[in-house]
Each structure stands twice: as C-alpha cells, then as structure tokens.
Tab-separated table of C-alpha atoms in Angstrom:
chain	number	residue	atom	x	y	z
A	1	MET	CA	0.000	0.000	0.000
A	2	ARG	CA	1.281	3.435	-0.935
A	3	THR	CA	2.298	5.568	2.012
A	4	GLY	CA	1.955	9.310	2.453
A	5	LEU	CA	-1.811	9.371	1.917
A	6	PRO	CA	-4.306	9.766	4.767
A	7	MET	CA	-6.239	6.781	6.007
A	8	PRO	CA	-9.855	7.882	5.461
A	9	GLY	CA	-11.502	5.260	7.589
A	10	PRO	CA	-13.539	2.528	5.920
A	11	VAL	CA	-13.713	2.628	2.121
A	12	ARG	CA	-16.623	0.866	0.499
A	13	ARG	CA	-16.800	0.466	-3.274
A	14	GLY	CA	-19.469	-1.504	-5.019
A	15	GLU	CA	-22.099	-1.947	-7.699
A	16	LEU	CA	-25.848	-2.331	-7.605
A	17	ASP	CA	-27.848	-3.838	-10.471
A	18	ALA	CA	-31.390	-2.547	-10.764
A	19	VAL	CA	-34.240	-1.839	-13.137
A	20	LEU	CA	-35.024	1.864	-13.368
A	21	VAL	CA	-37.808	3.571	-15.304
A	22	LEU	CA	-36.089	6.319	-17.283
A	23	ARG	CA	-37.903	9.480	-18.198
A	24	HIS	CA	-37.439	9.149	-21.965
A	25	ALA	CA	-36.575	5.464	-22.415
A	26	GLY	CA	-38.838	3.452	-20.132
A	27	ALA	CA	-37.642	0.585	-17.957
A	28	GLN	CA	-33.937	-0.159	-18.351
A	29	ARG	CA	-31.550	-2.453	-16.538
A	30	VAL	CA	-28.830	-0.268	-15.022
A	31	ARG	CA	-25.727	-0.670	-12.909
A	32	LEU	CA	-25.058	1.863	-10.137
A	33	ARG	CA	-21.407	2.168	-9.119
A	34	TYR	CA	-20.369	4.001	-5.971
A	35	GLU	CA	-17.520	4.790	-3.574
A	36	LEU	CA	-18.196	5.617	0.072
A	37	VAL	CA	-15.247	6.985	2.059
A	38	GLY	CA	-15.189	7.726	5.777
A	39	PRO	CA	-16.322	6.377	9.129
A	40	GLU	CA	-19.733	4.746	9.218
A	41	GLU	CA	-20.895	6.981	12.062
A	42	ALA	CA	-20.040	10.235	10.226
A	43	PRO	CA	-22.729	12.265	8.416
A	44	VAL	CA	-22.873	11.404	4.716
A	45	VAL	CA	-22.321	14.027	2.017
A	46	ALA	CA	-22.827	13.199	-1.657
A	47	LEU	CA	-20.313	14.908	-3.957
A	48	ALA	CA	-20.988	15.032	-7.701
A	49	GLY	CA	-19.188	16.807	-10.532
A	50	GLY	CA	-19.467	17.398	-14.255
A	51	ILE	CA	-20.300	14.741	-16.824
A	52	SER	CA	-16.685	13.527	-16.846
A	53	ALA	CA	-16.557	13.138	-13.042
A	54	HIS	CA	-16.882	9.738	-11.401
A	55	ARG	CA	-17.214	7.995	-8.056
A	56	HIS	CA	-13.531	8.416	-7.083
A	57	ALA	CA	-13.380	11.996	-5.808
A	58	ALA	CA	-9.866	12.008	-4.324
A	59	ALA	CA	-6.901	9.738	-3.712
A	60	HIS	CA	-6.684	7.845	-0.452
A	61	ALA	CA	-4.493	5.116	0.956
A	62	GLU	CA	-6.620	2.299	-0.457
A	63	ASP	CA	-6.792	3.834	-3.945
A	64	PRO	CA	-3.961	6.310	-4.573
A	65	SER	CA	-5.052	7.205	-8.110
A	66	PRO	CA	-6.014	10.889	-8.460
A	67	GLY	CA	-9.692	11.702	-8.075
A	68	TRP	CA	-11.705	14.114	-10.163
A	69	VAL	CA	-11.610	16.811	-7.458
A	70	GLN	CA	-8.186	16.069	-5.995
A	71	GLY	CA	-7.365	18.286	-3.005
A	72	LEU	CA	-10.878	19.058	-1.789
A	73	LEU	CA	-10.821	16.086	0.571
A	74	ASP	CA	-7.306	16.655	1.922
A	75	PRO	CA	-6.901	16.497	5.737
A	76	GLY	CA	-8.317	19.603	7.357
A	77	ARG	CA	-10.790	20.334	4.568
A	78	THR	CA	-14.495	20.641	5.311
A	79	LEU	CA	-15.445	17.377	3.603
A	80	ALA	CA	-12.434	15.353	4.721
A	81	PRO	CA	-12.910	12.195	6.747
A	82	PRO	CA	-13.180	11.435	9.592
A	83	GLY	CA	-15.550	14.376	10.070
A	84	ARG	CA	-17.690	13.342	7.131
A	85	ARG	CA	-18.382	10.327	4.976
A	86	VAL	CA	-18.286	11.158	1.260
A	87	LEU	CA	-20.382	9.331	-1.315
A	88	GLY	CA	-19.403	9.439	-4.978
A	89	VAL	CA	-21.186	7.780	-7.895
A	90	ASP	CA	-20.649	7.025	-11.554
A	91	TYR	CA	-23.420	8.613	-13.575
A	92	LEU	CA	-25.876	6.456	-15.472
A	93	GLY	CA	-24.475	6.015	-18.970
A	94	ALA	CA	-20.929	6.946	-17.981
A	95	ASP	CA	-19.526	3.615	-19.170
A	96	GLY	CA	-21.083	3.987	-22.632
A	97	THR	CA	-23.287	0.896	-22.406
A	98	LEU	CA	-26.603	2.738	-21.959
A	99	ASP	CA	-27.331	4.183	-25.399
A	100	VAL	CA	-30.710	5.821	-24.732
A	101	PRO	CA	-31.797	9.390	-23.944
A	102	LEU	CA	-30.881	10.202	-20.347
A	103	ASP	CA	-32.250	12.904	-18.079
A	104	THR	CA	-30.947	14.498	-14.909
A	105	ALA	CA	-34.138	13.213	-13.269
A	106	ASP	CA	-32.952	9.678	-14.072
A	107	GLN	CA	-29.667	10.371	-12.285
A	108	ALA	CA	-31.520	11.651	-9.213
A	109	ASP	CA	-33.804	8.616	-9.149
A	110	ALA	CA	-30.777	6.324	-9.438
A	111	LEU	CA	-29.120	8.054	-6.491
A	112	ALA	CA	-32.268	7.744	-4.372
A	113	LEU	CA	-32.365	4.031	-5.190
A	114	LEU	CA	-28.709	3.684	-4.223
A	115	LEU	CA	-29.221	5.508	-0.906
A	116	GLU	CA	-32.004	3.100	-0.058
A	117	ALA	CA	-29.814	0.095	-0.901
A	118	LEU	CA	-26.954	1.473	1.220
A	119	ALA	CA	-29.318	2.124	4.170
A	120	ILE	CA	-28.530	5.856	4.129
A	121	PRO	CA	-31.874	7.439	5.060
A	122	ARG	CA	-30.785	11.026	4.561
A	123	LEU	CA	-27.764	12.942	3.324
A	124	GLU	CA	-26.401	15.796	5.398
A	125	ALA	CA	-25.896	17.558	2.087
A	126	PHE	CA	-25.698	17.034	-1.647
A	127	ILE	CA	-22.897	19.103	-3.178
A	128	GLY	CA	-23.136	19.254	-6.946
A	129	TYR	CA	-20.906	21.075	-9.378
A	130	SER	CA	-21.931	21.664	-13.019
A	131	TYR	CA	-23.885	18.547	-14.070
A	132	GLY	CA	-23.890	17.497	-10.422
A	133	ALA	CA	-25.756	20.696	-9.530
A	134	LEU	CA	-28.478	19.753	-12.031
A	135	VAL	CA	-28.758	16.289	-10.495
A	136	GLY	CA	-28.880	17.838	-7.027
A	137	LEU	CA	-31.771	20.108	-7.991
A	138	GLN	CA	-33.645	17.089	-9.331
A	139	LEU	CA	-32.923	15.117	-6.159
A	140	ALA	CA	-34.223	17.976	-4.008
A	141	ALA	CA	-37.378	18.272	-6.118
A	142	ARG	CA	-38.113	14.552	-6.502
A	143	HIS	CA	-36.736	13.067	-3.278
A	144	PRO	CA	-36.624	15.876	-0.680
A	145	GLN	CA	-36.679	13.419	2.205
A	146	ARG	CA	-33.244	12.177	1.100
A	147	LEU	CA	-31.252	15.329	1.878
A	148	GLN	CA	-31.043	18.083	4.473
A	149	ARG	CA	-29.323	20.688	2.314
A	150	LEU	CA	-28.394	21.280	-1.319
A	151	ILE	CA	-25.319	23.178	-2.468
A	152	ALA	CA	-25.558	23.760	-6.220
A	153	VAL	CA	-22.411	25.142	-7.862
A	154	SER	CA	-22.374	26.404	-11.462
A	155	GLY	CA	-25.722	24.867	-12.328
A	156	ALA	CA	-29.275	26.144	-12.756
A	157	HIS	CA	-32.834	24.925	-13.241
A	158	ARG	CA	-32.564	25.002	-17.020
A	159	PRO	CA	-29.746	25.163	-19.575
A	160	HIS	CA	-28.931	28.519	-21.098
A	161	PRO	CA	-29.571	28.607	-24.885
A	162	TYR	CA	-26.012	29.847	-25.488
A	163	ALA	CA	-24.585	26.856	-23.631
A	164	SER	CA	-26.926	24.474	-25.450
A	165	ALA	CA	-25.691	25.871	-28.752
A	166	TRP	CA	-22.084	25.167	-27.688
A	167	ARG	CA	-22.971	21.574	-26.887
A	168	ALA	CA	-24.912	21.125	-30.125
A	169	LEU	CA	-21.817	22.131	-32.102
A	170	GLN	CA	-19.689	19.762	-30.045
A	171	ARG	CA	-22.071	16.905	-30.832
A	172	GLN	CA	-21.905	17.805	-34.521
A	173	ALA	CA	-18.112	17.553	-34.353
A	174	VAL	CA	-18.467	14.034	-32.937
A	175	ALA	CA	-20.998	13.126	-35.624
A	176	LEU	CA	-18.632	14.281	-38.377
A	177	GLY	CA	-15.876	12.208	-36.820
A	178	GLN	CA	-18.133	9.149	-36.796
A	179	LEU	CA	-18.992	9.638	-40.481
A	180	GLN	CA	-15.274	9.509	-41.262
A	181	CYS	CA	-14.598	6.524	-38.960
A	182	ALA	CA	-12.596	8.911	-36.794
A	183	ASP	CA	-14.551	8.809	-33.532
A	184	ALA	CA	-11.550	9.765	-31.410
A	185	ALA	CA	-10.754	12.802	-33.551
A	186	GLY	CA	-14.350	14.008	-33.340
A	187	LEU	CA	-14.512	13.564	-29.575
A	188	SER	CA	-11.159	15.313	-29.149
A	189	LEU	CA	-12.380	18.291	-31.141
A	190	ALA	CA	-15.596	18.408	-29.105
A	191	ARG	CA	-13.565	18.500	-25.906
A	192	GLN	CA	-11.396	21.296	-27.264
A	193	PHE	CA	-14.508	23.338	-28.036
A	194	ALA	CA	-15.697	22.615	-24.503
A	195	MET	CA	-12.465	23.906	-22.956
A	196	LEU	CA	-13.138	27.307	-24.518
A	197	SER	CA	-16.533	27.414	-22.828
A	198	TYR	CA	-15.227	26.239	-19.450
A	199	ARG	CA	-12.555	28.915	-19.117
A	200	THR	CA	-12.508	32.696	-19.612
A	201	PRO	CA	-10.982	35.007	-22.244
A	202	GLU	CA	-9.030	36.634	-19.403
A	203	GLU	CA	-7.261	33.367	-18.559
A	204	PHE	CA	-6.445	32.675	-22.199
A	205	GLY	CA	-5.156	36.239	-22.553
A	206	GLU	CA	-2.700	35.667	-19.704
A	207	ARG	CA	-1.590	32.151	-20.632
A	208	PHE	CA	-1.510	32.198	-24.413
A	209	ALA	CA	-0.422	35.671	-25.445
A	210	ALA	CA	2.632	34.441	-27.403
A	211	PRO	CA	2.530	35.225	-31.126
A	212	PRO	CA	1.553	32.456	-33.545
A	213	ARG	CA	4.142	30.200	-35.202
A	214	LEU	CA	4.427	28.903	-38.726
A	215	VAL	CA	4.553	25.098	-38.685
A	216	ASN	CA	4.919	23.349	-42.044
A	217	GLY	CA	3.587	26.445	-43.732
A	218	ARG	CA	0.514	26.699	-41.458
A	219	VAL	CA	-0.242	29.130	-38.661
A	220	ARG	CA	-0.369	27.575	-35.196
A	221	VAL	CA	-1.585	29.722	-32.288
A	222	ALA	CA	-0.285	29.474	-28.735
A	223	ALA	CA	-3.338	27.728	-27.237
A	224	GLU	CA	-3.389	24.797	-29.670
A	225	ASP	CA	-0.937	22.586	-27.750
A	226	TYR	CA	-2.997	23.026	-24.585
A	227	LEU	CA	-6.278	22.288	-26.357
A	228	GLU	CA	-4.972	19.221	-28.169
A	229	ALA	CA	-3.525	17.809	-24.952
A	230	ALA	CA	-6.888	18.294	-23.218
A	231	GLY	CA	-8.627	16.539	-26.088
A	232	ALA	CA	-6.220	13.596	-26.015
A	233	ARG	CA	-6.609	13.097	-22.256
A	234	PHE	CA	-10.381	13.149	-22.577
A	235	VAL	CA	-10.473	10.646	-25.428
A	236	ALA	CA	-8.292	8.241	-23.441
A	237	ARG	CA	-10.857	7.937	-20.641
A	238	THR	CA	-14.247	8.613	-22.260
A	239	ALA	CA	-16.517	6.498	-24.447
A	240	VAL	CA	-18.094	8.432	-27.320
A	241	THR	CA	-21.591	7.108	-26.537
A	242	ALA	CA	-21.252	8.121	-22.891
A	243	TRP	CA	-20.249	11.661	-23.770
A	244	LEU	CA	-23.029	12.078	-26.338
A	245	ARG	CA	-25.792	10.851	-24.040
A	246	LEU	CA	-24.625	12.858	-21.030
A	247	SER	CA	-24.174	15.984	-23.155
A	248	GLU	CA	-27.733	15.576	-24.406
A	249	SER	CA	-28.966	15.076	-20.878
A	250	ILE	CA	-27.766	18.551	-19.887
A	251	ASP	CA	-29.964	20.031	-22.588
A	252	LEU	CA	-32.956	17.898	-21.537
A	253	HIS	CA	-32.644	19.217	-17.971
A	254	ARG	CA	-35.575	21.143	-16.531
A	255	VAL	CA	-36.551	21.655	-12.865
A	256	ASP	CA	-39.385	23.741	-11.485
A	257	PRO	CA	-37.713	25.681	-8.631
A	258	ALA	CA	-41.051	25.814	-6.829
A	259	GLN	CA	-40.740	22.062	-6.320
A	260	VAL	CA	-37.429	22.433	-4.455
A	261	GLN	CA	-38.310	22.690	-0.769
A	262	VAL	CA	-34.857	21.810	0.599
A	263	PRO	CA	-32.655	24.643	1.959
A	264	THR	CA	-30.437	25.492	-1.001
A	265	THR	CA	-27.269	27.489	-1.515
A	266	VAL	CA	-26.488	28.426	-5.103
A	267	ILE	CA	-22.843	29.244	-5.827
A	268	ALA	CA	-22.274	31.100	-9.081
A	269	VAL	CA	-19.010	32.083	-10.731
A	270	GLU	CA	-18.744	35.540	-12.185
A	271	GLY	CA	-17.723	35.124	-15.817
A	272	ASP	CA	-19.101	31.585	-16.154
A	273	ARG	CA	-20.031	31.364	-19.845
A	274	LEU	CA	-22.135	28.213	-19.498
A	275	VAL	CA	-24.189	29.175	-16.435
A	276	PRO	CA	-24.437	32.978	-16.422
A	277	LEU	CA	-24.834	34.816	-13.149
A	278	ALA	CA	-28.284	36.007	-14.250
A	279	ASP	CA	-29.496	32.389	-14.376
A	280	ALA	CA	-28.237	31.762	-10.843
A	281	VAL	CA	-30.029	34.902	-9.638
A	282	ALA	CA	-33.248	33.782	-11.356
A	283	LEU	CA	-32.963	30.368	-9.722
A	284	VAL	CA	-32.506	31.785	-6.218
A	285	GLU	CA	-35.386	34.213	-6.673
A	286	ALA	CA	-37.630	31.348	-7.773
A	287	LEU	CA	-36.499	29.083	-4.924
A	288	GLY	CA	-37.734	31.582	-2.385
A	289	PRO	CA	-37.130	31.509	1.409
A	290	GLY	CA	-34.385	29.210	2.651
A	291	SER	CA	-32.174	29.748	-0.376
A	292	ARG	CA	-29.247	32.071	-0.888
A	293	LEU	CA	-26.684	33.026	-3.490
A	294	ARG	CA	-22.908	33.133	-3.121
A	295	ILE	CA	-20.789	34.583	-5.925
A	296	LEU	CA	-17.230	33.448	-6.605
A	297	ARG	CA	-14.990	35.731	-8.643
A	298	SER	CA	-12.429	33.683	-10.543
A	299	PRO	CA	-10.565	33.798	-13.872
A	300	TYR	CA	-11.305	30.086	-14.291
A	301	GLY	CA	-14.971	30.561	-15.168
A	302	HIS	CA	-17.026	27.372	-15.142
A	303	ASP	CA	-13.996	25.370	-13.958
A	304	ALA	CA	-13.493	27.448	-10.799
A	305	PHE	CA	-14.767	24.620	-8.570
A	306	LEU	CA	-11.891	22.444	-9.802
A	307	LYS	CA	-9.208	25.141	-9.608
A	308	GLU	CA	-10.060	27.285	-6.565
A	309	THR	CA	-9.809	24.524	-3.961
A	310	ALA	CA	-9.130	26.705	-0.913
A	311	ARG	CA	-11.867	29.198	-1.740
A	312	VAL	CA	-14.412	26.501	-2.532
A	313	ASP	CA	-13.530	24.781	0.746
A	314	ALA	CA	-14.147	28.067	2.592
A	315	LEU	CA	-17.575	28.369	0.979
A	316	LEU	CA	-18.445	24.797	1.933
A	317	ALA	CA	-17.286	25.410	5.501
A	318	ALA	CA	-19.534	28.461	5.747
A	319	GLU	CA	-22.523	26.394	4.634
A	320	LEU	CA	-21.885	23.137	6.502
A	321	ASP	CA	-19.962	24.319	9.579
A	322	PRO	CA	-21.111	27.900	10.215
A	323	PRO	CA	-19.578	29.643	13.223
A	324	PRO	CA	-21.825	30.194	16.247
A	325	PRO	CA	-23.764	33.478	16.257
A	326	ARG	CA	-21.914	36.444	17.674
A	327	ALA	CA	-23.177	38.479	20.564
A	328	PRO	CA	-25.435	41.360	19.439
A	329	ALA	CA	-22.876	43.974	20.451
A	330	ALA	CA	-20.270	42.427	18.176
A	331	GLU	CA	-22.677	42.441	15.251
A	332	ALA	CA	-23.505	46.122	15.423
A	333	GLY	CA	-22.476	48.037	12.331
A	334	GLU	CA	-21.486	44.897	10.400
A	335	CYS	CA	-22.983	43.435	7.251
A	336	SER	CA	-22.406	40.216	5.390
A	337	GLY	CA	-21.532	39.959	1.728
A	338	ALA	CA	-22.441	37.338	-0.845
A	339	SER	CA	-19.297	37.566	-2.979
A	340	VAL	CA	-15.874	36.006	-2.461
C-alpha cells in the first residue's frame, strides 16, 4: 500500500444492479457504481461533478489514483474524513453501455435508489458542481426526504440557450468524426470546443499571449498545444456514446424551482459562460425563502470549482460548519456579503 496518503476510515466500493424507469426510455436495466469513504458513524455528504466526473473523488491510501476533485478532501478540509463520509457515484451512462436518452431526473432517481440500498436514510448535504448541480436540484425536487441541504455550484434549473448551442456544435463535431470513422478525432475536437466554454478570455489572454508560429507552412496559435492535450486526455478515458448521451442530458434538464423545498445554496461564478450569473439569480429568486446566493470571482470561469480549492472549501465550511452566532454587540455596524 502506498504511504503518504491519509487513512480515510472505511472505504466501500461496489455496484448495484437494478431496473429503473427512465424518463425518456422506459424501464432499463442499469448498474449503479459508488464509492463511500469515511467512518460509518459520520454524516454522509454526496459529492458530484461534471459529466466527466466519477465515483472516485480524491486519492486515499486504499486507492492512490487521483480523483476528479483532488485536493478538496485533503486532511483539514471541510469534507475530509473522519468528520464526514463522502459518497461518490458514476453517472448512469458513464460507461457507454446505456445508449438511450438520459435525463438528470434519471440520475436523481438512481441516487435515491442507491441511498435506499446502502441504508442511508438522509444525506447531510448534496454538493453538486456543473452537471452534479443539475442532479442535485432534481434530487431535491423529486426526493426531498433524502437530503437536508443542497449546495448547487455552477448549475441552474434550465440550460442557457447559449450553452446548449455550444454543446450542439460539439455533438456535430463528434458526428462528423463518426462519419469519417474517426470517432476519437471528433470527440477530441468536441472536448477542445468545450475547454473554450469552461474557461474565460481573461485566462487565455494571460496564458496564451505568445505570437503564432508557422509550422509546415501553417499558422499555429499558442493555445493549440494546450487544447490538443486536453482533447487527447479526454479521449483516453471517455466512451463516445457516454459523452453524447450525457451531453444531451444537460440540454434535456428542466426543474421547477417551486418544487425544491430543501434549503439550497447556489454558488455562481462571475464570468461563467455556461451558467451565467443572471441564471443563478433567477434560480434563487424562484427558490424563495431558505435559499441564498454566493458569488465566486475567478478567472477560471465554469472550472473554478476544480481550480479554486481553498476558496471553494471556505464556501463549503460556511454552509456546513457555520460559526456560532456572535453576541449582538459584536454584530452592530457589520454586514455580510455574498461575494468572495
């Protein structure tokens, strides 16, 4: 066993076979894969990311491979065992074997089924980033008894038309690749398009300001190496069918905020091109009492959750482990802000 990694307490990984009635495809046999890390007596928090995230959130002594949100569960962090037990799942369709239309409601129903099988009556919180935020909103609307609190980061109750247009073009790139028997090339190009929507012009301006080069008589701009490397990494770990179906499922997503009765914190990133701040504001206004908005300013745009580990951890601490109220005299003249 590799040393130098924290012992998280018990680690439970497993699979559950079930039949689930999908919103657009009827009854389907599915396999639910999960990882549960932390002491059995600790409160359980579900942590879910974008469509490329998976059940392994962070490295630990029993599985030292990097997780999708490496660092957020380091010792001393808000979610780190032994204080909490963290549940991660593989999304329905993530292995590419379920080639039917998928919906975020299907993902929420699958999670509720898994919680029942694991004898977890209620989550302390569901923390969802990007696609995970959409699933969390569905879980809160469809299975409110399963969670105490929802923290939705960079996700709203409906997709923005601009973001849907980005994804439609990405899917067309994959389709062109398939027509030419070049699935990997199409998926790589789709991922490269996606990287432009995840990040901000400000970041690209700082990182890729070098002048273009002539390579074999063609112009090559400074960002191309970065984009191609991102595409190659994605292709190596992602099935084309999985990506297509999960991309579509973002655009099928719809939640009526009036149906969400769970206390909800919406965290929006200023400059997020996929989930604009205005959509987060509209969501919070529609959620009504018990909800609030926090705004994160970051050059990383939609990817801020993955890059701003310390700041995201501080936001989670404020929501899950708030300090005790101050004495009235200490509060006089103070006000609280919603931006960080």
